[in-house]
Coordinates of C-alpha atoms in Angstrom, one line a residue:
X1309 CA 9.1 73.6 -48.3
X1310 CA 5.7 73.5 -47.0
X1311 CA 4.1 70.7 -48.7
X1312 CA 1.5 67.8 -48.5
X1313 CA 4.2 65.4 -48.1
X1314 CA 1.4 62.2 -48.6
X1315 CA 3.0 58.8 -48.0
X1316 CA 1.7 56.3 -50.7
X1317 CA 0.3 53.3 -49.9
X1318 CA 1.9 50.1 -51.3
X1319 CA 3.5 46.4 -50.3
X1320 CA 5.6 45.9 -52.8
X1321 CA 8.1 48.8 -53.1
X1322 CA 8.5 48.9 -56.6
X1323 CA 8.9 44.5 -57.0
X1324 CA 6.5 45.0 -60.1
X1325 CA 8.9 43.7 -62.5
X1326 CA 8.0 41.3 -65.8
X1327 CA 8.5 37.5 -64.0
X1328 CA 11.2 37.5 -67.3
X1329 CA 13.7 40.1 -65.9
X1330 CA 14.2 38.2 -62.7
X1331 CA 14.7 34.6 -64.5
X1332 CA 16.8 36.4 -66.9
X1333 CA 19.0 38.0 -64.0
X1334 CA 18.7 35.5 -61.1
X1335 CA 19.2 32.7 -63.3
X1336 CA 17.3 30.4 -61.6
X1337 CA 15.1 27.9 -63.2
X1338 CA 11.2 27.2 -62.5
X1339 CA 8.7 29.9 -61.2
X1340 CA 7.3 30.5 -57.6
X1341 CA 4.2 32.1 -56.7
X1342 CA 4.5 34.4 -53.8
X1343 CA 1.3 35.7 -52.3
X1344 CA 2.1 38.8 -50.3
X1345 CA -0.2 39.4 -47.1
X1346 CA -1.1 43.3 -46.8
X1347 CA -3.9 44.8 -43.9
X1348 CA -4.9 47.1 -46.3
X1349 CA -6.7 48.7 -43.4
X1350 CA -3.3 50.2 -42.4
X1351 CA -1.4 50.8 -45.7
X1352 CA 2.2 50.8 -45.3
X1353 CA 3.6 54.4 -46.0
X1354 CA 6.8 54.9 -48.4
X1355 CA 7.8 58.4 -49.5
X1356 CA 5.9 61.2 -51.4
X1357 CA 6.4 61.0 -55.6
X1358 CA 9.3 63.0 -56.7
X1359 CA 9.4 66.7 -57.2
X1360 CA 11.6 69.1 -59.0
X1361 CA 14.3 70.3 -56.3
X1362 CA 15.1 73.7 -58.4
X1363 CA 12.2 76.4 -58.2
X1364 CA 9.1 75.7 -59.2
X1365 CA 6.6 77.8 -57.4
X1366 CA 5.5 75.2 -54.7
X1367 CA 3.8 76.1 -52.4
X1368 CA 4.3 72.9 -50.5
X1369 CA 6.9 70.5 -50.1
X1370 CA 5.6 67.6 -52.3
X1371 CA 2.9 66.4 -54.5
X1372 CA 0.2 64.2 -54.1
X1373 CA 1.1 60.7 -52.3
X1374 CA 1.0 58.0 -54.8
X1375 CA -1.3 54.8 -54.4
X1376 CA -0.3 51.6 -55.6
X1377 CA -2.9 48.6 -55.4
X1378 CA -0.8 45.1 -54.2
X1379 CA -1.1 42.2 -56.7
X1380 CA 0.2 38.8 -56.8
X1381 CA 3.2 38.6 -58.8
X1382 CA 4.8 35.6 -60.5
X1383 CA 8.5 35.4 -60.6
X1384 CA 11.9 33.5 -60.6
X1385 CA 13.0 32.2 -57.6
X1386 CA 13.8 35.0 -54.8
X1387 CA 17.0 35.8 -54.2
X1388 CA 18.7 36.2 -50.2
X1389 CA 15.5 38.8 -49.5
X1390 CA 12.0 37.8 -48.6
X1391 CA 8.3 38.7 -49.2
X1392 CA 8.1 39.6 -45.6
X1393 CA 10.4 42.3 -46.4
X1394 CA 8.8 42.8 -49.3
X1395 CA 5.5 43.2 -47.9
X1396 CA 6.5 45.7 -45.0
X1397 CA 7.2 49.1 -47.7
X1398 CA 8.8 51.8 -45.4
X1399 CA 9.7 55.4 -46.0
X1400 CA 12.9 55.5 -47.3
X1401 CA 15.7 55.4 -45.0
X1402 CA 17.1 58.4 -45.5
X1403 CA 13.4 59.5 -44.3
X1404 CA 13.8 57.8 -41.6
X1405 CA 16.7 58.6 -40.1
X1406 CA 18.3 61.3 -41.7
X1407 CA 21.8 60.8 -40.1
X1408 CA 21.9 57.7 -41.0
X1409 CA 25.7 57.4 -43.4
X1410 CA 26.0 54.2 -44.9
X1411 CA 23.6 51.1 -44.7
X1412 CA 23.2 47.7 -46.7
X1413 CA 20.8 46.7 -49.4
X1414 CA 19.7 44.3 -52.0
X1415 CA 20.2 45.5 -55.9
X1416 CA 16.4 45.4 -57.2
X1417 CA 16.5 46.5 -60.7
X1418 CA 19.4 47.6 -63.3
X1419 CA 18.2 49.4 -66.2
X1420 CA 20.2 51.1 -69.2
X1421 CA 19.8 54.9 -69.2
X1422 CA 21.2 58.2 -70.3
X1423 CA 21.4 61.6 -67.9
X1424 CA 21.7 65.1 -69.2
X1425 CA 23.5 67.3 -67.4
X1426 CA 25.1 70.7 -67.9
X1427 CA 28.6 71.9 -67.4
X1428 CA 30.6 74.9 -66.3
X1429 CA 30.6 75.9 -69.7
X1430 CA 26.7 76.0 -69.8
X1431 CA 26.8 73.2 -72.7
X1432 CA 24.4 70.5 -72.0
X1433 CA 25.5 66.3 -72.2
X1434 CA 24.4 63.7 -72.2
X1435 CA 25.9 60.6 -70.5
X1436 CA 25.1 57.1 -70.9
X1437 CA 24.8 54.6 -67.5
X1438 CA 22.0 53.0 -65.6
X1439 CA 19.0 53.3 -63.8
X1440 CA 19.4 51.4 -60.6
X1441 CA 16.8 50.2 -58.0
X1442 CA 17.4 49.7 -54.7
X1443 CA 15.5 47.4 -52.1
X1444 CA 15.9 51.0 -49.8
X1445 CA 18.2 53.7 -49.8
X1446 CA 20.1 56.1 -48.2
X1447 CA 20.1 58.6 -50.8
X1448 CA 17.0 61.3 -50.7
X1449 CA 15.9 61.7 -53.9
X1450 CA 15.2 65.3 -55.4
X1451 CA 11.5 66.5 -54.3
X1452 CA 10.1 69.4 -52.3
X1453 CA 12.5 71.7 -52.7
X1454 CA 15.2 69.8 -51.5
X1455 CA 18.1 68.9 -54.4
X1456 CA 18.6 65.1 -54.6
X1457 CA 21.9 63.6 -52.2
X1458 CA 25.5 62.5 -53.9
X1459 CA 26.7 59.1 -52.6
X1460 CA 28.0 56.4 -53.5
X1461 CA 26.7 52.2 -54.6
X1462 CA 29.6 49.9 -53.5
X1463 CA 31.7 52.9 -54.1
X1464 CA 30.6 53.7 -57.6
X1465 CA 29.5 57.3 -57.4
X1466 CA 25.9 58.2 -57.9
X1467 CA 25.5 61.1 -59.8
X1468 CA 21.7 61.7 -59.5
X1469 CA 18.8 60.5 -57.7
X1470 CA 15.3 61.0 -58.8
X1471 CA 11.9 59.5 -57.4
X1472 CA 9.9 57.0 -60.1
X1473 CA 6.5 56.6 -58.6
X1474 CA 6.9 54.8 -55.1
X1475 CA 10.8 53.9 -55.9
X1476 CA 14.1 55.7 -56.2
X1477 CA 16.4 55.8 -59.7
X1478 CA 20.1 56.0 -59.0
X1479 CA 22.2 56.7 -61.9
X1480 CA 25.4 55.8 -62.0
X1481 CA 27.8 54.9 -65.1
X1482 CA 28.0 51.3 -64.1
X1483 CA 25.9 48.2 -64.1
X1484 CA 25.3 46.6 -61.0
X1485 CA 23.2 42.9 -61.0
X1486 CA 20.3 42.2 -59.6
X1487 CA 19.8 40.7 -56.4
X1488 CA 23.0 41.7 -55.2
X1489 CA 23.8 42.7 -51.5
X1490 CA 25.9 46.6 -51.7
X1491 CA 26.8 48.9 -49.2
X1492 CA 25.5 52.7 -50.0
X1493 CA 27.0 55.3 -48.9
X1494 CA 25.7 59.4 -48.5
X1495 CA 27.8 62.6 -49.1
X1496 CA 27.1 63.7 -45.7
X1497 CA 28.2 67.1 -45.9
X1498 CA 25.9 67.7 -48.5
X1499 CA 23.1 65.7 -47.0
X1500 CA 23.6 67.8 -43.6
X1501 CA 24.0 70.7 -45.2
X1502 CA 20.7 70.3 -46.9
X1503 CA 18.8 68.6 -43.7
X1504 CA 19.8 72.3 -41.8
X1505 CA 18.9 74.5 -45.0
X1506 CA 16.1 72.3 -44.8
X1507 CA 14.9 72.2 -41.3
X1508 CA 15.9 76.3 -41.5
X1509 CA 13.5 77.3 -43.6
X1510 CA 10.5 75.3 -41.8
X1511 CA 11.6 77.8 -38.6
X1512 CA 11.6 80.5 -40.5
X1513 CA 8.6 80.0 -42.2
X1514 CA 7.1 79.8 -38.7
X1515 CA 8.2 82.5 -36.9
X1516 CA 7.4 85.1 -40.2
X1517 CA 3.9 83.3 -40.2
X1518 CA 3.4 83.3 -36.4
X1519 CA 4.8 87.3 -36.1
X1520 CA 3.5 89.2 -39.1
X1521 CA 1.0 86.6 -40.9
X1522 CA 3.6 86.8 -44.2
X1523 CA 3.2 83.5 -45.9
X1524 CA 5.6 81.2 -47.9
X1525 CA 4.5 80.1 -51.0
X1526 CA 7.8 78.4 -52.4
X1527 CA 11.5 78.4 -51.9
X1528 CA 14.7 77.1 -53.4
X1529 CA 17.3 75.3 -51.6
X1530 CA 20.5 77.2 -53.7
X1531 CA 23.9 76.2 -53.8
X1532 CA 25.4 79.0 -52.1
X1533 CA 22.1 80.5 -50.5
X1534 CA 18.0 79.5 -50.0
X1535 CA 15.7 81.9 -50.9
X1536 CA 12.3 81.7 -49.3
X1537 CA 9.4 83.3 -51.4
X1538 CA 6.4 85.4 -49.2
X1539 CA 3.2 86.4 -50.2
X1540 CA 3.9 90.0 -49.2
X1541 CA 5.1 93.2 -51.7
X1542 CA 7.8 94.1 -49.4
X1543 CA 9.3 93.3 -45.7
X1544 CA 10.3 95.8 -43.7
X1545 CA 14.4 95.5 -42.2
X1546 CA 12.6 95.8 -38.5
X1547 CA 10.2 92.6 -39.6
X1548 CA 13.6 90.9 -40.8
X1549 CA 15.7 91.7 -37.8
X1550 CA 12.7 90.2 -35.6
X1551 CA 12.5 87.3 -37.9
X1552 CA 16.4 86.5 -37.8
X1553 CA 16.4 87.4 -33.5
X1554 CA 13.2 84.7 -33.0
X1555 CA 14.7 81.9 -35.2
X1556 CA 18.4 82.4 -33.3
X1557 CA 16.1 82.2 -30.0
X1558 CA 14.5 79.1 -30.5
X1559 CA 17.5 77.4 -31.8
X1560 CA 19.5 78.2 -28.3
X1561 CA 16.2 77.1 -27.1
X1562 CA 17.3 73.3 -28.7
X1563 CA 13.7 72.9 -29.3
X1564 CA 13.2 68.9 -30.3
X1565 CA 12.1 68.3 -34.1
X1566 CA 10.0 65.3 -34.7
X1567 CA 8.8 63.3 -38.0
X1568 CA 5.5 61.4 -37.2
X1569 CA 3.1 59.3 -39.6
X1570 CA -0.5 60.5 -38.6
X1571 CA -3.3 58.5 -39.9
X1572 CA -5.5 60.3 -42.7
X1573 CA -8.3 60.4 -40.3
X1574 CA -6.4 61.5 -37.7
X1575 CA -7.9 65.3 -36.7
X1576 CA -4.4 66.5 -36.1
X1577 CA -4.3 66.6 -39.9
X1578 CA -6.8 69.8 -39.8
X1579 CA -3.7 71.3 -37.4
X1580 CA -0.5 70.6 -39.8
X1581 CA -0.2 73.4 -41.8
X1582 CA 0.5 72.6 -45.5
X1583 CA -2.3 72.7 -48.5
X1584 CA -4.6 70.2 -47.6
X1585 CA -3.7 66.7 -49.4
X1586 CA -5.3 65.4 -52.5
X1587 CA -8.7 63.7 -53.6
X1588 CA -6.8 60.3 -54.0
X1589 CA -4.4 60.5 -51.6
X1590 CA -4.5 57.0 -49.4
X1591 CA -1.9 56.1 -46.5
X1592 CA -0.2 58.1 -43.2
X1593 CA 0.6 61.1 -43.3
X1594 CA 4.4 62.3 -42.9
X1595 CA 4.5 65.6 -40.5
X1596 CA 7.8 67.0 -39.4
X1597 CA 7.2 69.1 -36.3
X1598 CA 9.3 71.3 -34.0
X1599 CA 8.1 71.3 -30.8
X1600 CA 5.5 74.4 -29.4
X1601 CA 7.0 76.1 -33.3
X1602 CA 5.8 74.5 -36.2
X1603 CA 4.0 71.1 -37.7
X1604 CA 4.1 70.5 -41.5
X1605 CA 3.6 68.1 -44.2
X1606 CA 6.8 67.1 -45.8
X1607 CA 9.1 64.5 -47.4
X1608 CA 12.6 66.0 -46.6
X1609 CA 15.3 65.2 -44.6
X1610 CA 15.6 67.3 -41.4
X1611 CA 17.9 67.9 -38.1
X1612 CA 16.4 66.4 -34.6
X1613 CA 17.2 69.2 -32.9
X1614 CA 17.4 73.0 -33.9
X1615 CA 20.5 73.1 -32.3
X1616 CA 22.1 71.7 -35.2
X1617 CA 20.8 74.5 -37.1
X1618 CA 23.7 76.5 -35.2
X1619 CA 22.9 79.7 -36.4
X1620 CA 20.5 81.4 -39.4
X1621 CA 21.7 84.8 -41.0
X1622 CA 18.6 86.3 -43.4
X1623 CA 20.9 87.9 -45.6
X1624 CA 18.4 90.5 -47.1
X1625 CA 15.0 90.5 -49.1
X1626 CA 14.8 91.2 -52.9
X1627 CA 11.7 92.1 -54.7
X1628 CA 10.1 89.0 -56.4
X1629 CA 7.7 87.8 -59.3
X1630 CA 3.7 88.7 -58.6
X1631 CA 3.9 91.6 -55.8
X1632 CA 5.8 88.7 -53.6
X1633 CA 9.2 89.0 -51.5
X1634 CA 12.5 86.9 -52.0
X1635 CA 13.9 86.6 -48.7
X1636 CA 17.5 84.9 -48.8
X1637 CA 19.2 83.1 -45.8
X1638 CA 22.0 80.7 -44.5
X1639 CA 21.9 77.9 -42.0
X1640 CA 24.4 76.1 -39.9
X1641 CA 27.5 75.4 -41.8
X1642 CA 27.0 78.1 -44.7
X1643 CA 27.5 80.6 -42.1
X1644 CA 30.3 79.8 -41.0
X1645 CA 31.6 79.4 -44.6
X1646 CA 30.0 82.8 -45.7
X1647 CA 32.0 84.8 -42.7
X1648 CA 35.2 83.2 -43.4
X1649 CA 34.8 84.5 -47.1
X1650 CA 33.7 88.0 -45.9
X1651 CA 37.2 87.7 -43.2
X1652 CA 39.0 87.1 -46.3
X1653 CA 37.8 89.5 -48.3
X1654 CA 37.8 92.0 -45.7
X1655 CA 41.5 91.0 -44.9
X1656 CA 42.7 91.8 -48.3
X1657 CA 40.6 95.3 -48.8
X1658 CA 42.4 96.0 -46.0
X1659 CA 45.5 95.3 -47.6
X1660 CA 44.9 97.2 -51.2
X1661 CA 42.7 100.6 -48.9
X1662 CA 46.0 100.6 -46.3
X1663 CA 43.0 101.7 -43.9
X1664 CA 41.3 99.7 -41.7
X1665 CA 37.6 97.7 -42.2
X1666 CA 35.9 100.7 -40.7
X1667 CA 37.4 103.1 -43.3
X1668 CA 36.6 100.6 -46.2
X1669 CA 33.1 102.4 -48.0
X1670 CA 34.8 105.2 -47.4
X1671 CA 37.9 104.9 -48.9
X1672 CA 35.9 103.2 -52.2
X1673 CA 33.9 106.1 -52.7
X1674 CA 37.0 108.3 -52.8
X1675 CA 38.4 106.3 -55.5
X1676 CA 35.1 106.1 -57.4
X1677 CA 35.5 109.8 -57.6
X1678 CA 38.9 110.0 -58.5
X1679 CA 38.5 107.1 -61.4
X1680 CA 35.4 109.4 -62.9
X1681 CA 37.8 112.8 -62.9
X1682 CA 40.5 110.7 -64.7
X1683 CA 37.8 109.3 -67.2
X1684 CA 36.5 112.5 -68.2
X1685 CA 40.3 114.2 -68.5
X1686 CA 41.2 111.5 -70.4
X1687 CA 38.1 111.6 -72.8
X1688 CA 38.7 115.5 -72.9
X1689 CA 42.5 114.7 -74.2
X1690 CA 41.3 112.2 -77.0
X1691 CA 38.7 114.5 -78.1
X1692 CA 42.2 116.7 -78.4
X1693 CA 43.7 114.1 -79.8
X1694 CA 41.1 113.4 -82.4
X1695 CA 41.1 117.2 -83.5
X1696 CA 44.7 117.0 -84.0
X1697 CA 45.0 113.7 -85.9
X1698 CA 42.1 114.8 -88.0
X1699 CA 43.9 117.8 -89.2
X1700 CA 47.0 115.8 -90.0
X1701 CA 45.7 113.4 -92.2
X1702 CA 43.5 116.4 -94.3
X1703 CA 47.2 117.3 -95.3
X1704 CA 48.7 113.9 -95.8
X1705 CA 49.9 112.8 -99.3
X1706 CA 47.3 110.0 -99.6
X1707 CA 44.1 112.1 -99.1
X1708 CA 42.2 112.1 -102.1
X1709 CA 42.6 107.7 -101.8
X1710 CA 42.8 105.7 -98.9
X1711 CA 43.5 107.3 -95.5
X1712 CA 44.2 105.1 -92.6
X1713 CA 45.2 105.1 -89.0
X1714 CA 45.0 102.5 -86.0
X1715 CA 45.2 103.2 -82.9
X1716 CA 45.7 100.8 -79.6
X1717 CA 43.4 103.5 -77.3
X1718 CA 40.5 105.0 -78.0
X1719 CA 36.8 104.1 -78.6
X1720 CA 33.9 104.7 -81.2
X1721 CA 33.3 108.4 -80.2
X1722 CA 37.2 108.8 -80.9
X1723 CA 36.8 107.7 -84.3
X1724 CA 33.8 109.2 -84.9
X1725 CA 35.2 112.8 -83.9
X1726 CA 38.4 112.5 -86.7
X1727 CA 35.4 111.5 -89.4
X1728 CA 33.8 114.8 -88.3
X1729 CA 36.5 116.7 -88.3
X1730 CA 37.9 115.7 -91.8
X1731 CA 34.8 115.7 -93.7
X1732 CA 36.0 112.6 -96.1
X1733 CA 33.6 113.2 -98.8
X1734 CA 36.0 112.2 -101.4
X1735 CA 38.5 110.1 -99.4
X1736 CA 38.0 106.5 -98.1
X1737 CA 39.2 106.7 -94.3
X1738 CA 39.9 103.4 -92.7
X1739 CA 40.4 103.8 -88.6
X1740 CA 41.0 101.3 -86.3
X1741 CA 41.3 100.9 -82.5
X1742 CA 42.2 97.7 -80.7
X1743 CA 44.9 95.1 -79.8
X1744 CA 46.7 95.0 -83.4
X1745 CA 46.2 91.7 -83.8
X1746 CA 43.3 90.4 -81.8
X1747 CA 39.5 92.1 -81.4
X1748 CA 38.9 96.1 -81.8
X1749 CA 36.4 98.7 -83.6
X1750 CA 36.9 100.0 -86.8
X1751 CA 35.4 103.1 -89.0
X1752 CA 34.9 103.4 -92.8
X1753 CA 34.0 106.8 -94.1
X1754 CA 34.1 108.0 -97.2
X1755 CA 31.3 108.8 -100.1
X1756 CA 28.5 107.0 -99.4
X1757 CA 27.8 105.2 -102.4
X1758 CA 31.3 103.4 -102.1
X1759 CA 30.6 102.9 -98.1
X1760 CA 27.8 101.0 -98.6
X1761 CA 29.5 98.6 -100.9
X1762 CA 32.9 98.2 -99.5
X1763 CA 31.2 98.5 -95.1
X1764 CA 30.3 94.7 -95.3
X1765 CA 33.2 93.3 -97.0
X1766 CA 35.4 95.0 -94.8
X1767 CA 33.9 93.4 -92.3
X1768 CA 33.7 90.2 -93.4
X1769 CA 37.6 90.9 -93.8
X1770 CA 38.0 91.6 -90.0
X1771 CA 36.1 88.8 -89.0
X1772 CA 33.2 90.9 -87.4
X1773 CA 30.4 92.5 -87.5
X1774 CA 28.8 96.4 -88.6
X1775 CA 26.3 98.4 -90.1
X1776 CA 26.5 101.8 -91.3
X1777 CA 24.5 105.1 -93.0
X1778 CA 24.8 108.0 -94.5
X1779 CA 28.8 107.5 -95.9
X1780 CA 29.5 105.3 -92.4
X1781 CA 29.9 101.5 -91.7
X1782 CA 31.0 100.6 -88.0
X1783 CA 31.6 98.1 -86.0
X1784 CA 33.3 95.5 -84.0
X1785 CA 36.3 93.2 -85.3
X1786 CA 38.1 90.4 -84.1
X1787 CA 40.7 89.8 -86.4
X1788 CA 42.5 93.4 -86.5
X1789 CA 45.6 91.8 -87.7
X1790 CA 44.1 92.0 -91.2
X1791 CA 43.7 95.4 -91.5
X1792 CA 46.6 95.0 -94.7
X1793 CA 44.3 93.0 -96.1
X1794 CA 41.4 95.7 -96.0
X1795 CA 43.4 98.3 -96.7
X1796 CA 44.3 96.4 -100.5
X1797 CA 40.6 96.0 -100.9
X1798 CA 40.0 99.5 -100.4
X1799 CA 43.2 100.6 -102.5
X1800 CA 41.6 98.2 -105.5
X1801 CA 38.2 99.9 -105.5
X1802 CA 39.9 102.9 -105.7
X1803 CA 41.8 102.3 -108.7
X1804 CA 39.0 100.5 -110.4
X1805 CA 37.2 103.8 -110.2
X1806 CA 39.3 105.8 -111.5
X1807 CA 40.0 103.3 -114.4
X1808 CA 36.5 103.7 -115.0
X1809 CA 36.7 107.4 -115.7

């Protein structure tokens, strides 16, 4: 999203470790001073500090750069890499060239860790692996917006990536040493998926900025769809159809998009639209632009060209938190996926209607209709029913005692209308409805004193839940095949009663 997208200034890229940790896991013996040589006149950018990639009301794409002051550092003796490399801190590389798909690097740091995640289920875990540091990487951690990549570390699968100050954490659920050369690898159809959700919503922040003046103020790169949030109470379908026609222009247009450093003092600053940057930022300045559209602060990953954008479909505008609007869209591949679904889905209404995709609405309402005439015949005929059952058990041989009756159709108001109708003052009546052995509802009527005594146990019987009034106790049961078992409980009372008198 629009953001400040400061680059910190730093030489060391995160080689701040203890001097122990690198004798420890180097293994070499003796020490060696390494005196790093910085023009701290012209700090060395590396990426903006890490942000939360779900929603988070940003109205920019990242925080505050981060400033880290360079310092001698004592150590073990330096594995295959150098100070010189050391000393010349870049952007990561997935910042700098986002199409990048595999590169080499040096292991930095290995750290034991634990990740909570969540699964399909919606319980939360917690695994245990490690926090691994990489001389540079390929993997965009999460931050403005943007969810973090999936890749791989010599082929072990990195299941999150989050920024720590100036350097990146991979986690992954094995150890890998220090000072170790490894080949990463990125998940690139979910990196260019996200560079083109990305780079979609900078255009169409844009163009709704540059037509109507409506403002973003946060967004949220989705897994299915991106929602872009605007500082407007509502978006008219004519402002959205000229929104989705100017983005569609300018990417047949193939309109270049460019990532440029700019100095802090540099008064194209004042031109990049974003928030400002912050009191202590220190260091360039990351702007991606699209050329005569759009310059803004930002750490992302992006396309080079809109043309790899393909196509954008604004799906629609919802009504969002604070008198703001929700507009949702899709970019590029998503598309393509989304209108292969709708084929699909179209394809087998099609099938089911026997009408064609013209004919579809129609032929939905029609049923609608028809299902709400047979809904209120059939709760006319229970209603009937009800009556009828109602009289039946006033005259069987167990009224004056326990009554009962389950039924696999019917509903609360069904049971509720036989209570009516039988006025069980001085019998217990026990009705069910359900699957016979799995969940239902069930009814206890009867006087009231004995309800309210015998309602909870019942239910505690059942295996669910009630509450009742006035000679009633209802509710919902998961264990119908019990009802034997309630129906001896109620027999019991019964005859204790009438022991007692």
């Amino acid at each position: 999203m629009e953001g400040e997208g400061g680059l910190a200034s730093t030489h060391q890229r995160g080689y701040q470790s203890p001097s122990k940790v690198f004798k420890q896991l180097l293994g070499a013996p003796g020490r060696l001073q390494i005196a790093f040589s910085v023009n701290l006149s012209k700090p060395h950018p590396v990426p903006c500090p890490r942000a939360s990639a779900r929603r988070r009301a940003l109205s920019e794409d990242c925080p505050a750069g981060l400033s880290v002051r360079p310092r001698a550092v004592q150590c073990a003796r330096v594995p295959a890499f150098s100070a010189s490399r050391e000393t010349a801190a870049m952007a990561f590389r997935c910042q700098r060239d986002s199409y990048a798909r595999e590169f080499t690097t040096t292991v930095v740091s290995c750290r034991p860790a634990e990740l909570q995640t969540e699964g399909s289920n919606g319980k939360k875990a917690v695994l245990s692996g490690f926090q691994v540091v990489l001389e540079d990487t390929l993997l965009f951690p999460e931050g403005g917006g943007q969810p973090d990549d999936h890749g791989t570390i010599n082929d072990i699968s990195v299941l999150r990536v989050t920024r720590r100050g100036a350097q990146a954490d991979h986690f992954t659920q094995t150890a890998l040493a220090p000072g170790t050369e490894v080949q990463v690898r990125v998940d690139w159809e979910r990196r260019f998926d996200h560079m083109q959700q990305h780079s979609g919503q900078h255009l169409i922040t844009a163009v709704a900025d540059h037509l109507f003046g409506l403002k973003t103020t946060s967004w949220e790169l989705g897994r299915l769809r991106s929602v872009i949030e605007l500082d407007s109470p509502s978006v008219t379908a004519e402002q959205v159809a000229a929104i989705e026609q100017s983005v569609n222009e300018k990417i047949r247009d193939r309109l270049p998009v460019n990532v440029r450093e700019l100095s802090l003092d540099d008064p194209e600053v004042e031109q990049v639209r974003g928030r400002g940057l912050p009191d202590d930022h220190a260091g360039p300045v990351r702007v991606v632009t699209i050329e005569s559209v759009d310059s803004n602060m930002c750490c992302g990953t992006h396309v080079s060209n809109l043309s790899d954008l393909q196509v954008i479909k604004i799906l629609g505008t919802e009504k969002g938190k604070k008198n703001k609007t929700n507009l949702a869209f899709l970019a590029g591949n998503r598309v393509l996926k989304w209108m292969e679904r709708s084929h699909g889905t179209e394809k087998a209404l099609t099938t089911l209607l026997k009408c064609g995709a013209e004919d579809h609405v129609e032929a939905v309402k029609k049923l609608q209709n028809s299902t709400k005439l047979l809904q209120k015949n059939n709760l006319n005929l229970l209603r009937d029913l009800a009556v009828h059952i109602a009289h039946s058990l006033r005259n069987s041989p167990d009224w004056g005692g326990v009554v009962t009756l389950h039924r696999k159709e019917g509903d609360s108001e069904f049971m509720n209308i036989i209570a009516n109708e039988i006025g069980s003052e001085e019998t217990l009546l026990f009705l069910t409805v359900g699957d016979e052995k799995g969940a239902g509802l069930f009814l206890l009527a009867g006087p009231a004193e004995a309800v309210e005594t015998l309602g909870p146990r019942v239910a505690e019987v059942l295996e669910g839940k009630g509450a009742g009034k006035k000679g009633r106790f209802q509710g919902k049961a998961t264990k119908m095949s019990r009802r034997a078992e309630v129906q001896a409980l109620l027999q019991d009372y019964i005859s204790t009663q009438s022991a007692e008198e």
